GROMACS .gro file of C-alpha atoms in nm:
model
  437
    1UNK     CA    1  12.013   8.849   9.235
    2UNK     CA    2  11.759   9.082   9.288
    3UNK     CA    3  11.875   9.442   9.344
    4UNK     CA    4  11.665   9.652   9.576
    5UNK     CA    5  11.708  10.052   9.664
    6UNK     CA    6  11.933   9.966   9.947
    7UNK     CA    7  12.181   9.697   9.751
    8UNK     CA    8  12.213   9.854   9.414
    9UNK     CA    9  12.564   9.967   9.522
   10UNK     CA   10  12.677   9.618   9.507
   11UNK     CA   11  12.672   9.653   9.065
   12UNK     CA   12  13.043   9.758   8.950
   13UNK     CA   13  12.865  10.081   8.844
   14UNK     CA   14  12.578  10.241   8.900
   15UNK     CA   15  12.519  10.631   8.817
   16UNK     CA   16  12.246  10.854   8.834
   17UNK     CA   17  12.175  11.218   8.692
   18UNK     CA   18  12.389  11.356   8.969
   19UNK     CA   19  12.680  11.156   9.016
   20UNK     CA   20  13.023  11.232   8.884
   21UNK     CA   21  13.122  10.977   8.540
   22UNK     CA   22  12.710  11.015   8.456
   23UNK     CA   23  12.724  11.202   8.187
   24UNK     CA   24  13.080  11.003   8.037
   25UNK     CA   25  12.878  10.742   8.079
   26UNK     CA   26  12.558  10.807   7.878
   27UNK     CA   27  12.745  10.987   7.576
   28UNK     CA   28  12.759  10.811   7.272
   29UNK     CA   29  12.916  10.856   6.905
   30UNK     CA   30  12.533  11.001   6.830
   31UNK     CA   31  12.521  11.350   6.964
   32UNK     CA   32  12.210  11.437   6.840
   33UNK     CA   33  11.942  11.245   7.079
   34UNK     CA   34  11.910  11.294   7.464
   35UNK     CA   35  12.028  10.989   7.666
   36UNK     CA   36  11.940  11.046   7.995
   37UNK     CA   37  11.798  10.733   8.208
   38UNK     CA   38  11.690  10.763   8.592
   39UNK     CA   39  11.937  10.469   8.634
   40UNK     CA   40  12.238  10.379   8.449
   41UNK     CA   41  12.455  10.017   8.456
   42UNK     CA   42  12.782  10.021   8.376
   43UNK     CA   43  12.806   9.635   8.314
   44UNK     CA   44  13.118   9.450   8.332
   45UNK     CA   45  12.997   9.110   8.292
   46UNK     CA   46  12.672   8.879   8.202
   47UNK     CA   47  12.565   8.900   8.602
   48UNK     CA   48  12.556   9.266   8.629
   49UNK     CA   49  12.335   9.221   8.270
   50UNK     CA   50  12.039   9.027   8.488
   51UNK     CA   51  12.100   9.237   8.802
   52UNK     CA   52  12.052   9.509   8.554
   53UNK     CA   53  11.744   9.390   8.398
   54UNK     CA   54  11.598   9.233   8.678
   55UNK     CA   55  11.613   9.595   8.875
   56UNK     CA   56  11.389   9.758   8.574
   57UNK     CA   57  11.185   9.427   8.563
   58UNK     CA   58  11.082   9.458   8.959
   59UNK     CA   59  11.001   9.856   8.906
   60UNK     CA   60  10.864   9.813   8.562
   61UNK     CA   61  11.092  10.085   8.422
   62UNK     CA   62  11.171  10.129   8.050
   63UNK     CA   63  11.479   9.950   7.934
   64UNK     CA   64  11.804  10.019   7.711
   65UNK     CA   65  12.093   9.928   7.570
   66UNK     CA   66  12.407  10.068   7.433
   67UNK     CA   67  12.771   9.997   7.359
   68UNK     CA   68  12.903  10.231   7.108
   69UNK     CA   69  12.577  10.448   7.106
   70UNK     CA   70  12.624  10.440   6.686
   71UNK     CA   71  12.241  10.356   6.622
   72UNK     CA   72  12.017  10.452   6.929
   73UNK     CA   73  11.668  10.481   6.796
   74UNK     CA   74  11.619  10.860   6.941
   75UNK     CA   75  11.608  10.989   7.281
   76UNK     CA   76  11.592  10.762   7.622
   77UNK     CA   77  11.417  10.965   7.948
   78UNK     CA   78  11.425  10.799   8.190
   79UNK     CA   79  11.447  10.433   8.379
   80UNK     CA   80  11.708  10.197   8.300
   81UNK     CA   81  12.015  10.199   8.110
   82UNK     CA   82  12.251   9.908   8.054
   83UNK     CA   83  12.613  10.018   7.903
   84UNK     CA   84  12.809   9.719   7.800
   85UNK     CA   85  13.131   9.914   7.638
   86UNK     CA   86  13.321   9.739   7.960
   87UNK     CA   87  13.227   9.405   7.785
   88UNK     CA   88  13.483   9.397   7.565
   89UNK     CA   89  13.659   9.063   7.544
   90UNK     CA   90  13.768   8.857   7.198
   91UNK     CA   91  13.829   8.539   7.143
   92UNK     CA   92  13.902   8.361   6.799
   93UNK     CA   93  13.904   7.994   6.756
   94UNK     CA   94  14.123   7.965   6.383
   95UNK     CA   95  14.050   7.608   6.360
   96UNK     CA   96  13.695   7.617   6.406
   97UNK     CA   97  13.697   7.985   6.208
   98UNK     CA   98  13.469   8.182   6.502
   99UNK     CA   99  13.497   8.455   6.713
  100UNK     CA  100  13.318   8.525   7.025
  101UNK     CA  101  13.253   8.862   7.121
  102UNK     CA  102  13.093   9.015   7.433
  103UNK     CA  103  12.855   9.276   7.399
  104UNK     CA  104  13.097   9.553   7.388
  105UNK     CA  105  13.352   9.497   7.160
  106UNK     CA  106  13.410   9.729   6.825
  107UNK     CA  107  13.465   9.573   6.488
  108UNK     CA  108  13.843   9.684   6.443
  109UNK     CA  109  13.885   9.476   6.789
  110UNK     CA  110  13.770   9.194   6.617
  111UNK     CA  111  13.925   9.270   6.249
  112UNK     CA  112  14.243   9.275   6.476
  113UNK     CA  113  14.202   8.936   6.665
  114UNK     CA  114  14.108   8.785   6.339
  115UNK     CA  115  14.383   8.886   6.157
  116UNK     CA  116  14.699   8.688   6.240
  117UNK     CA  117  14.504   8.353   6.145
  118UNK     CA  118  14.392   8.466   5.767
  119UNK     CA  119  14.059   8.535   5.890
  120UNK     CA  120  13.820   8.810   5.904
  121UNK     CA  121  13.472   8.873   6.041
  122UNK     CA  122  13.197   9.028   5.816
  123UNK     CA  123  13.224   9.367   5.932
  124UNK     CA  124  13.058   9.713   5.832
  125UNK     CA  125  13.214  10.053   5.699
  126UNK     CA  126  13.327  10.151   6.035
  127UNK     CA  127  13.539   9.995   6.279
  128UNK     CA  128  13.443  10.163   6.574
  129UNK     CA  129  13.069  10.044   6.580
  130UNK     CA  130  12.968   9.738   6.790
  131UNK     CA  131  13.016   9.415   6.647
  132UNK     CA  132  12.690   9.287   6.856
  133UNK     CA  133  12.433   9.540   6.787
  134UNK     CA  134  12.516   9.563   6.449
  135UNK     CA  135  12.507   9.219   6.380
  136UNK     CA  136  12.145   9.166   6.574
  137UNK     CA  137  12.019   9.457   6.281
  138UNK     CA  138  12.102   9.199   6.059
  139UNK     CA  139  12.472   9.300   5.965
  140UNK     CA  140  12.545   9.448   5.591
  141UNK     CA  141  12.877   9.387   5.531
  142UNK     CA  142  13.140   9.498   5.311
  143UNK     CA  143  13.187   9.140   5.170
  144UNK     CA  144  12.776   9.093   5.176
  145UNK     CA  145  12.711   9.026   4.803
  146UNK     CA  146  12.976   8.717   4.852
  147UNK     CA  147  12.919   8.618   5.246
  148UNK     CA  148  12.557   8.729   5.309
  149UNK     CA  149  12.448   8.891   5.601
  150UNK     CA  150  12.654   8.906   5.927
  151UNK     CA  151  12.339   8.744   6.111
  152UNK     CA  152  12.378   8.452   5.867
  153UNK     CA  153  12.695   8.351   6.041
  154UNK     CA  154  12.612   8.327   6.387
  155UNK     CA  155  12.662   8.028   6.522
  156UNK     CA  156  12.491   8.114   6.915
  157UNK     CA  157  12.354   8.434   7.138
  158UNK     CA  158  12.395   8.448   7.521
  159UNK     CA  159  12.089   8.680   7.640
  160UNK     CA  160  11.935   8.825   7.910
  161UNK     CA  161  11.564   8.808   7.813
  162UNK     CA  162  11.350   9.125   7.938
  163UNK     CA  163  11.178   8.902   8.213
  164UNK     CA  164  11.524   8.904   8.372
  165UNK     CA  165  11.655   8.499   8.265
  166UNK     CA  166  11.993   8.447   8.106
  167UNK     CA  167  11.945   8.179   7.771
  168UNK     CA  168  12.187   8.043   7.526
  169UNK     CA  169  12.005   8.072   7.171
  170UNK     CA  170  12.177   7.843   6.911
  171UNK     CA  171  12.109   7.789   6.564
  172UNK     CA  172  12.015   7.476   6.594
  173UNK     CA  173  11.700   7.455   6.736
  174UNK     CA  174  11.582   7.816   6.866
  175UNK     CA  175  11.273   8.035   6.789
  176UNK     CA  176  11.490   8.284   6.992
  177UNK     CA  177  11.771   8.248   6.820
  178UNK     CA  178  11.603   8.337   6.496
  179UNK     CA  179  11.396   8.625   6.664
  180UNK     CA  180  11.733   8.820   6.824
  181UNK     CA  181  11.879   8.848   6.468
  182UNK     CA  182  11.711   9.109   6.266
  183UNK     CA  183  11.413   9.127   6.498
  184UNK     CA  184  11.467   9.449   6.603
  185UNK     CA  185  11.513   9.379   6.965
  186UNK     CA  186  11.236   9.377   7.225
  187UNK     CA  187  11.369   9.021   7.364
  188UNK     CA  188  11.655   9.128   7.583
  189UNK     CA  189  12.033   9.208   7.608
  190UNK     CA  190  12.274   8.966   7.396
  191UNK     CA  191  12.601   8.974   7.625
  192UNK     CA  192  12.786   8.742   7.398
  193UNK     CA  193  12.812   8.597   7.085
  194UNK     CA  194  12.992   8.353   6.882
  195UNK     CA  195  13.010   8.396   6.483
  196UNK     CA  196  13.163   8.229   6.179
  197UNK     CA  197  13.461   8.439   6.010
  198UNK     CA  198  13.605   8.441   5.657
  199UNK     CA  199  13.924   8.284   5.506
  200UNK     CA  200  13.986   8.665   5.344
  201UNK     CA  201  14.332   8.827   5.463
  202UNK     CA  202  14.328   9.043   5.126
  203UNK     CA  203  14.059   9.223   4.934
  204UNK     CA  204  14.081   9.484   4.601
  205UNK     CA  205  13.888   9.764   4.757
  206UNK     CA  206  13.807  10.163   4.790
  207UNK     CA  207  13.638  10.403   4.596
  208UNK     CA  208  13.591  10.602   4.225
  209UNK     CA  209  13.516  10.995   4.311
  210UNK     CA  210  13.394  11.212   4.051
  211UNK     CA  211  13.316  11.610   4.085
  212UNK     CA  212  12.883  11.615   4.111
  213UNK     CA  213  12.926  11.953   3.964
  214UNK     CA  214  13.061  11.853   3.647
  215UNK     CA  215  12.876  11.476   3.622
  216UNK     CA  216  12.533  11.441   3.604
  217UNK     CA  217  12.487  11.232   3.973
  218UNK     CA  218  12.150  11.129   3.817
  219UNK     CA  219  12.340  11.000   3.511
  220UNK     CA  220  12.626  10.838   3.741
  221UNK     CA  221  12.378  10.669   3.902
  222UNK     CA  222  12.205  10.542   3.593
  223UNK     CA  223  12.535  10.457   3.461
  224UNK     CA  224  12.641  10.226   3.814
  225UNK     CA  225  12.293  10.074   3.874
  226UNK     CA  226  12.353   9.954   3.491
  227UNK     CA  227  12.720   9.856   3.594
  228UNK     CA  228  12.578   9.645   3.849
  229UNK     CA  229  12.381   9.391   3.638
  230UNK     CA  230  12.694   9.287   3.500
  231UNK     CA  231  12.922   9.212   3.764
  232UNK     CA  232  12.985   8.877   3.974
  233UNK     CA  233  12.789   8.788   4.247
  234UNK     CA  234  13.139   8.793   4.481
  235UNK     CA  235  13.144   9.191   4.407
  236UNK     CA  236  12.983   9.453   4.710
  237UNK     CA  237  12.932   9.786   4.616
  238UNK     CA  238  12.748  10.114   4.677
  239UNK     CA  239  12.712  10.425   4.468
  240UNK     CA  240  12.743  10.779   4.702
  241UNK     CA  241  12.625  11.136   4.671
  242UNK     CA  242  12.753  11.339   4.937
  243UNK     CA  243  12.735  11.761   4.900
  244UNK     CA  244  12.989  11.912   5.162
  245UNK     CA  245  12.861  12.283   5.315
  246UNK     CA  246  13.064  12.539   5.220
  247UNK     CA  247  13.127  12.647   5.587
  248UNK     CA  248  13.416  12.766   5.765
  249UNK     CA  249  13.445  12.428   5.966
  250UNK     CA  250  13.482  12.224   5.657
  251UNK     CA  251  13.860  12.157   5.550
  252UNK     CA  252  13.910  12.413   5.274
  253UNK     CA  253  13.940  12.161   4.961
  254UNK     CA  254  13.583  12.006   5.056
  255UNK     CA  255  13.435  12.293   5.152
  256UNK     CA  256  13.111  12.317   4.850
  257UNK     CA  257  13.219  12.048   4.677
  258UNK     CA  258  12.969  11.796   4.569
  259UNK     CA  259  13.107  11.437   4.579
  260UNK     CA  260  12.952  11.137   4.401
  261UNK     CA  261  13.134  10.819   4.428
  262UNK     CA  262  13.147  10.438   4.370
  263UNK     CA  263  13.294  10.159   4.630
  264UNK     CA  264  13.392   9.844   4.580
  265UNK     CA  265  13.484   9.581   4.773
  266UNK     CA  266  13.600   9.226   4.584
  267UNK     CA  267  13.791   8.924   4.711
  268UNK     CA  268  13.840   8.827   4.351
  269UNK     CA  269  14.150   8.888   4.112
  270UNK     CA  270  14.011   9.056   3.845
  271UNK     CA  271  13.884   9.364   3.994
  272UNK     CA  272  14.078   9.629   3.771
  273UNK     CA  273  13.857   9.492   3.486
  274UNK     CA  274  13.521   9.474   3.655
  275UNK     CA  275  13.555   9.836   3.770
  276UNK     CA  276  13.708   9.993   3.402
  277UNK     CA  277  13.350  10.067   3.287
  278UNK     CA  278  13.307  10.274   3.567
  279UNK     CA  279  13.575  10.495   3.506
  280UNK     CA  280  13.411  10.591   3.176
  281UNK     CA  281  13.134  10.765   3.368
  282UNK     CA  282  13.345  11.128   3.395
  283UNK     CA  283  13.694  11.296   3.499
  284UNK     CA  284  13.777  11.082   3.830
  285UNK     CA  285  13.819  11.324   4.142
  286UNK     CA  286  14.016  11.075   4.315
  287UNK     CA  287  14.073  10.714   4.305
  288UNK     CA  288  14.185  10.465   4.566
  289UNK     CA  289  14.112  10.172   4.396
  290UNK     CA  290  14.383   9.887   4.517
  291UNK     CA  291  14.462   9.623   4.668
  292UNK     CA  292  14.491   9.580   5.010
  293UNK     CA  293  14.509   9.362   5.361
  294UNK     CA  294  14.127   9.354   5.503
  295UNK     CA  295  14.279   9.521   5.835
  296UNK     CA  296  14.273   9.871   5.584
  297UNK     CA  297  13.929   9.758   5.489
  298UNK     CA  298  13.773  10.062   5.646
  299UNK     CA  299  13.915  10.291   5.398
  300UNK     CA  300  13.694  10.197   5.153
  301UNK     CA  301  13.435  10.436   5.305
  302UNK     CA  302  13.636  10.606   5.530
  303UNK     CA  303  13.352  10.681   5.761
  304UNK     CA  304  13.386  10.946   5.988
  305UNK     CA  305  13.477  10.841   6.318
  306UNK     CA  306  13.415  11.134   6.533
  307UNK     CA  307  13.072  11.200   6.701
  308UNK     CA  308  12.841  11.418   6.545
  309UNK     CA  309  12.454  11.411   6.530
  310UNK     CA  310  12.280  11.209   6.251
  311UNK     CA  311  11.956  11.118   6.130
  312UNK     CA  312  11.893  10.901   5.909
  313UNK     CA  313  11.628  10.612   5.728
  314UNK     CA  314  11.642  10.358   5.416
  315UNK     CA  315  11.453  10.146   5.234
  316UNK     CA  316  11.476   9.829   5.032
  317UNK     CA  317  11.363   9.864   4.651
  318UNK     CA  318  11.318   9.530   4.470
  319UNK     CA  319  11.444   9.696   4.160
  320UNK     CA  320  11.548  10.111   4.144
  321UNK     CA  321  11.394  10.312   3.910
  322UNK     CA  322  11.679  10.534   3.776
  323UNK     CA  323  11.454  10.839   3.685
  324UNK     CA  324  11.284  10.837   4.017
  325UNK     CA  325  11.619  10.755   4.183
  326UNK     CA  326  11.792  11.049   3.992
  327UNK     CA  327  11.497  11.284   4.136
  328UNK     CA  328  11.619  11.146   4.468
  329UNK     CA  329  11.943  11.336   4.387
  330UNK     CA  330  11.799  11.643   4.285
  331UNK     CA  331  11.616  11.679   4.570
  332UNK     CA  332  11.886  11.669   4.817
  333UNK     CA  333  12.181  11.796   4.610
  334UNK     CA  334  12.323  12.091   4.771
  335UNK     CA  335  12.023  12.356   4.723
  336UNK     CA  336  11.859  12.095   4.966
  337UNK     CA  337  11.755  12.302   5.317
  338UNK     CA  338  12.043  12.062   5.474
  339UNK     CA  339  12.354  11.837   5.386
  340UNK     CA  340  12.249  11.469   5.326
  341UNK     CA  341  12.379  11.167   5.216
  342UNK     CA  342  12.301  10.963   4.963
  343UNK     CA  343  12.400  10.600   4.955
  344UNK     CA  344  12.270  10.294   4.789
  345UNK     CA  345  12.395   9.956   4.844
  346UNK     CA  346  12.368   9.706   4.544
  347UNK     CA  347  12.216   9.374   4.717
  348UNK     CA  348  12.162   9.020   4.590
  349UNK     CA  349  12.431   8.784   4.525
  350UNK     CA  350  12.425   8.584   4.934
  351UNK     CA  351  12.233   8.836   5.064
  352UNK     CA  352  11.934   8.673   4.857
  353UNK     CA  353  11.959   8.304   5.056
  354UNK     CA  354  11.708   8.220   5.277
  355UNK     CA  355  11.870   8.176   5.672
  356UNK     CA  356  11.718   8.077   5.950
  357UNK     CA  357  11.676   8.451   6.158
  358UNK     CA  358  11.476   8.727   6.109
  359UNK     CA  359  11.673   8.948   5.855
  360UNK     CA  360  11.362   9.060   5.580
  361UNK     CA  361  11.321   9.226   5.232
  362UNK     CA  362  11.609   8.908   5.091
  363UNK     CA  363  11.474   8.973   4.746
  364UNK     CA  364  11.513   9.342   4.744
  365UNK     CA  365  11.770   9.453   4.460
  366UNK     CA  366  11.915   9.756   4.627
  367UNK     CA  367  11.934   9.955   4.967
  368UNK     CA  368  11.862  10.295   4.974
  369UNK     CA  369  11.982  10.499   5.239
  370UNK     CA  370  11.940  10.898   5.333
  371UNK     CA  371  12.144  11.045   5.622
  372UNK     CA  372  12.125  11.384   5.725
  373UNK     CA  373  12.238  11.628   5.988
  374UNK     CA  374  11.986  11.818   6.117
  375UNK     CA  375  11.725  11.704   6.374
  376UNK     CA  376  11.465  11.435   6.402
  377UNK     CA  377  11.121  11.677   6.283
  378UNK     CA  378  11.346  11.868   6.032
  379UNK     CA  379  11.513  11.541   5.935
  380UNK     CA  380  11.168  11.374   5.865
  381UNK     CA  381  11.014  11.679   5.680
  382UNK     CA  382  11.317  11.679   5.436
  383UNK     CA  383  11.334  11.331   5.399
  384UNK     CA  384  10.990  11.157   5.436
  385UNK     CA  385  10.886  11.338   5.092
  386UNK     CA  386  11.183  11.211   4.921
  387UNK     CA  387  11.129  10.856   5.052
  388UNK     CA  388  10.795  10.861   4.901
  389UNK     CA  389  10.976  10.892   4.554
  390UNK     CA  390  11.087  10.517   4.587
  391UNK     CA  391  10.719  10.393   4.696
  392UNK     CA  392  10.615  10.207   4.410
  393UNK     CA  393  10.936   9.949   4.445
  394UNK     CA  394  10.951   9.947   4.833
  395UNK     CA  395  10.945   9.631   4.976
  396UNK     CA  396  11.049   9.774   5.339
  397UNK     CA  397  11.346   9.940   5.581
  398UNK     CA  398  11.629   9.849   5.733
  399UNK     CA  399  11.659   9.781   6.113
  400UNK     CA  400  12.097   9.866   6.107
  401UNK     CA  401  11.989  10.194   5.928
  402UNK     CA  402  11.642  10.337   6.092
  403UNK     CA  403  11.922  10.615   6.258
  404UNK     CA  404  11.696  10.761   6.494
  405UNK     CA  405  11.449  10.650   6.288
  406UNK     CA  406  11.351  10.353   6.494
  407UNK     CA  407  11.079  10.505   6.701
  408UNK     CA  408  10.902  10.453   6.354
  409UNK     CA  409  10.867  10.067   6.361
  410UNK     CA  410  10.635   9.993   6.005
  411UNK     CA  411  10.784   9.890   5.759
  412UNK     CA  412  11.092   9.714   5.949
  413UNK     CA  413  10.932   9.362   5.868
  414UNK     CA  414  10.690   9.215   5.637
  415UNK     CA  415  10.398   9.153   5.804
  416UNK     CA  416  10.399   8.741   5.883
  417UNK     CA  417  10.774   8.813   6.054
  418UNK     CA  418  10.601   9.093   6.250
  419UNK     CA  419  10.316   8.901   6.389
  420UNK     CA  420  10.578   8.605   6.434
  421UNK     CA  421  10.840   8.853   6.668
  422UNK     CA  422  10.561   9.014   6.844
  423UNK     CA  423  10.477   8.695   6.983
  424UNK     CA  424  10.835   8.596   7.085
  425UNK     CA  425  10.815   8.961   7.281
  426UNK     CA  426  10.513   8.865   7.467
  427UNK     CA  427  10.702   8.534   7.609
  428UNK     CA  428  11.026   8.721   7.636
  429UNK     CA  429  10.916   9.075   7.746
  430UNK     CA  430  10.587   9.023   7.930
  431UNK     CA  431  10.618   9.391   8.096
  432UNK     CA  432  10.736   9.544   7.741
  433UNK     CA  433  11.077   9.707   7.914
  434UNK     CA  434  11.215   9.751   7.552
  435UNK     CA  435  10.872   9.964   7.465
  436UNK     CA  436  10.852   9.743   7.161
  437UNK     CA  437  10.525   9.609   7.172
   0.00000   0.00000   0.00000
């Protein structure tokens, strides 16, 4: 269908900058970056995907995409925008152990389908982000050290390519199919997709907190990057710094308190005595170590899961340098200019097998990711120095994590996987829509 000035009515929802539901409609859980397209599509199905596309193909206006709005690259003027949080439909096969998910559907959606048969999907920290987008950034699980990536279980992508055609990518025997996962977009709008899940109803799980004021961080880190050459590959973890402002807003027992923390997340049964060296690294702060059904899963981070405005970058490190990594800490502690978080994800283990997509940097060791507050030219001028600290082991970033970030596109890939997607984006996105090329 090919929508013209006269017929674009005829989508379930169409708004521009004046209409009433407009701005509803734009907002996403990132505050921080202005979303405000000429056009946008409130899609309820595949169809009004292509009529979508196909009406910024024929005026050669730019082209988005958002569901949850968790990880928009930064602000969106102008032509088209496609919402898909209408798209919300879940279906899990438990014999064949999938899921198929439309473009709009959160991870506790499917965590909840999933759950009656035993079976989980490899979701993220926080259960309201989309399952789809998140997945097509490659997908870094809580379970990733034992599963891999989330991209590593999908078995097929319906998309709507930029030039406007619907395709069914499969694993099988599809250059688009590798290209959608971890490519970074630029080759259309996945409206559905069908992925493997995990026989895991149970996991030992949460998180060690310990007072930053009265533990060296630098040393805690030191002491968990150590802890991590000696646990199973099975075992996903990440070691947190997090200073809270002291600021009237902030609940009164966070308010300056400076937070570093370990969590773990372990299918296995031994998890009490994998994590007892950690709880020699100082006086715990709080501890909710335990056992529990995956459906809780999300407590191990305990994201938060209001909207707020974020920005923030990573980078894979084939191997972290604890002094330079402790100087990390130092440097945005809280006599930092602004609040940010620390995080660094311990990778290997599946995450290290090859697949057949476009998810890079496999042999880094860890992922190292900053996250702070304030906006994008204040963000990069607190942040870009500190990410040169880590230079010397970088092997890349992170697509999922480039929050706000991803107007910045070196470093995403490794060059031959660059050259490799850019050509998939000519055949796919002649006109460039997606501003990718």
């Amino acid at each position: 269908m090919n929508l013209t000035s006269t017929d674009i009515t005829a989508a379930p929802l169409v708004l521009r900058p004046d209409d009433a539901g407009y701005t509803e409609e734009t907002a996403g859980f990132q505050t921080g970056f202005v979303r405000r397209p000429a056009v946008v599509f409130g899609a309820a199905s595949a169809e009004d995907v292509v009529a979508a596309v196909r009406y910024a193909a024929e005026r050669n206006l730019p082209l988005g995409v958002q569901a949850t709005g968790h990880g928009t690259p930064g602000d969106f003027e102008g032509g088209v925008l496609v919402g898909t949080r209408r798209m919300n439909r879940v279906t899990v096969d438990p014999v064949a152990r999938t899921a198929r998910v439309q473009a709009g559907v959160r991870w506790s959606e499917v965590v909840a389908a999933a759950a009656p048969h035993g079976l989980a999907p490899l979701s993220g920290s926080a259960p309201s982000v989309g399952a789809v987008g998140y997945t097509l950034g490659g997908g870094l699980g809580l379970l990733a050290r034992e599963f891999g990536y989330a991209a590593d279980h999908v078995r097929s992508l319906d998309v709507v390519t930029g030039d406007g055609r619907p395709h069914r990518a499969v694993r099988e025997d599809s250059e688009l199919y590798w290209g959608l996962l971890g490519g970074g977009g630029g080759l259309g709008i996945v409206t559905e997709l069908e992925m493997g899940l995990v026989p895991v109803a149970r996991l030992y799980g949460g998180s060690l907190a310990f007072d930053g004021r009265l533990v060296d961080p630098a040393a805690a880190l030191a002491a968990y990057e150590a802890w991590t050459r000696t646990v199973p590959d099975g075992l996903t973890s990440s070691f947190a710094a997090l200073p809270y402002p002291d600021v009237p807003a902030m609940p009164p027992h966070l308010r300056g308190r400076y937070e570093v923390s370990v969590r773990v997340a372990y299918t296995g049964t031994d998890g009490e005595r994998l994590v007892a060296p950690l709880r020699e690294i100082g006086p715990v702060l709080a501890d909710s170590l335990r056992e529990m059904p995956y459906t809780e899963s999300h407590t191990v981070h305990s994201d938060p899961d209001f909207p707020h405005s974020y920005y923030g970058d990573s980078v894979v490190v084939r191997e972290l340098d604890v002094e330079r990594a402790g100087e990390v800490l130092r440097r945005t502690g809280p006599d930092a200019d602004a609040m940010v978080v620390v995080q660094v994800n311990h990778l290997g283990g599946a995450l290290a097998r090859p697949a057949p997509n476009a998810v890079p940097f496999r042999d880094g060791r860890f992922l190292v990711r900053l996250l702070t507050v304030v906006g994008r030219e204040p963000a990069r001028a607190l942040l870009d120095p500190v990410f040169a600290l880590l230079a010397p082991d970088a092997l890349g970033r992170s697509v999922n994590f480039a929050l706000g970030a991803g107007d910045r596109t070196e470093g995403l890939h490794d060059p031959k996987t660059r050259k490799r997607l850019a050509g998939l984006r000519s055949s796919y996105d002649p006109a460039n829509l997606f501003g990718t090329g």
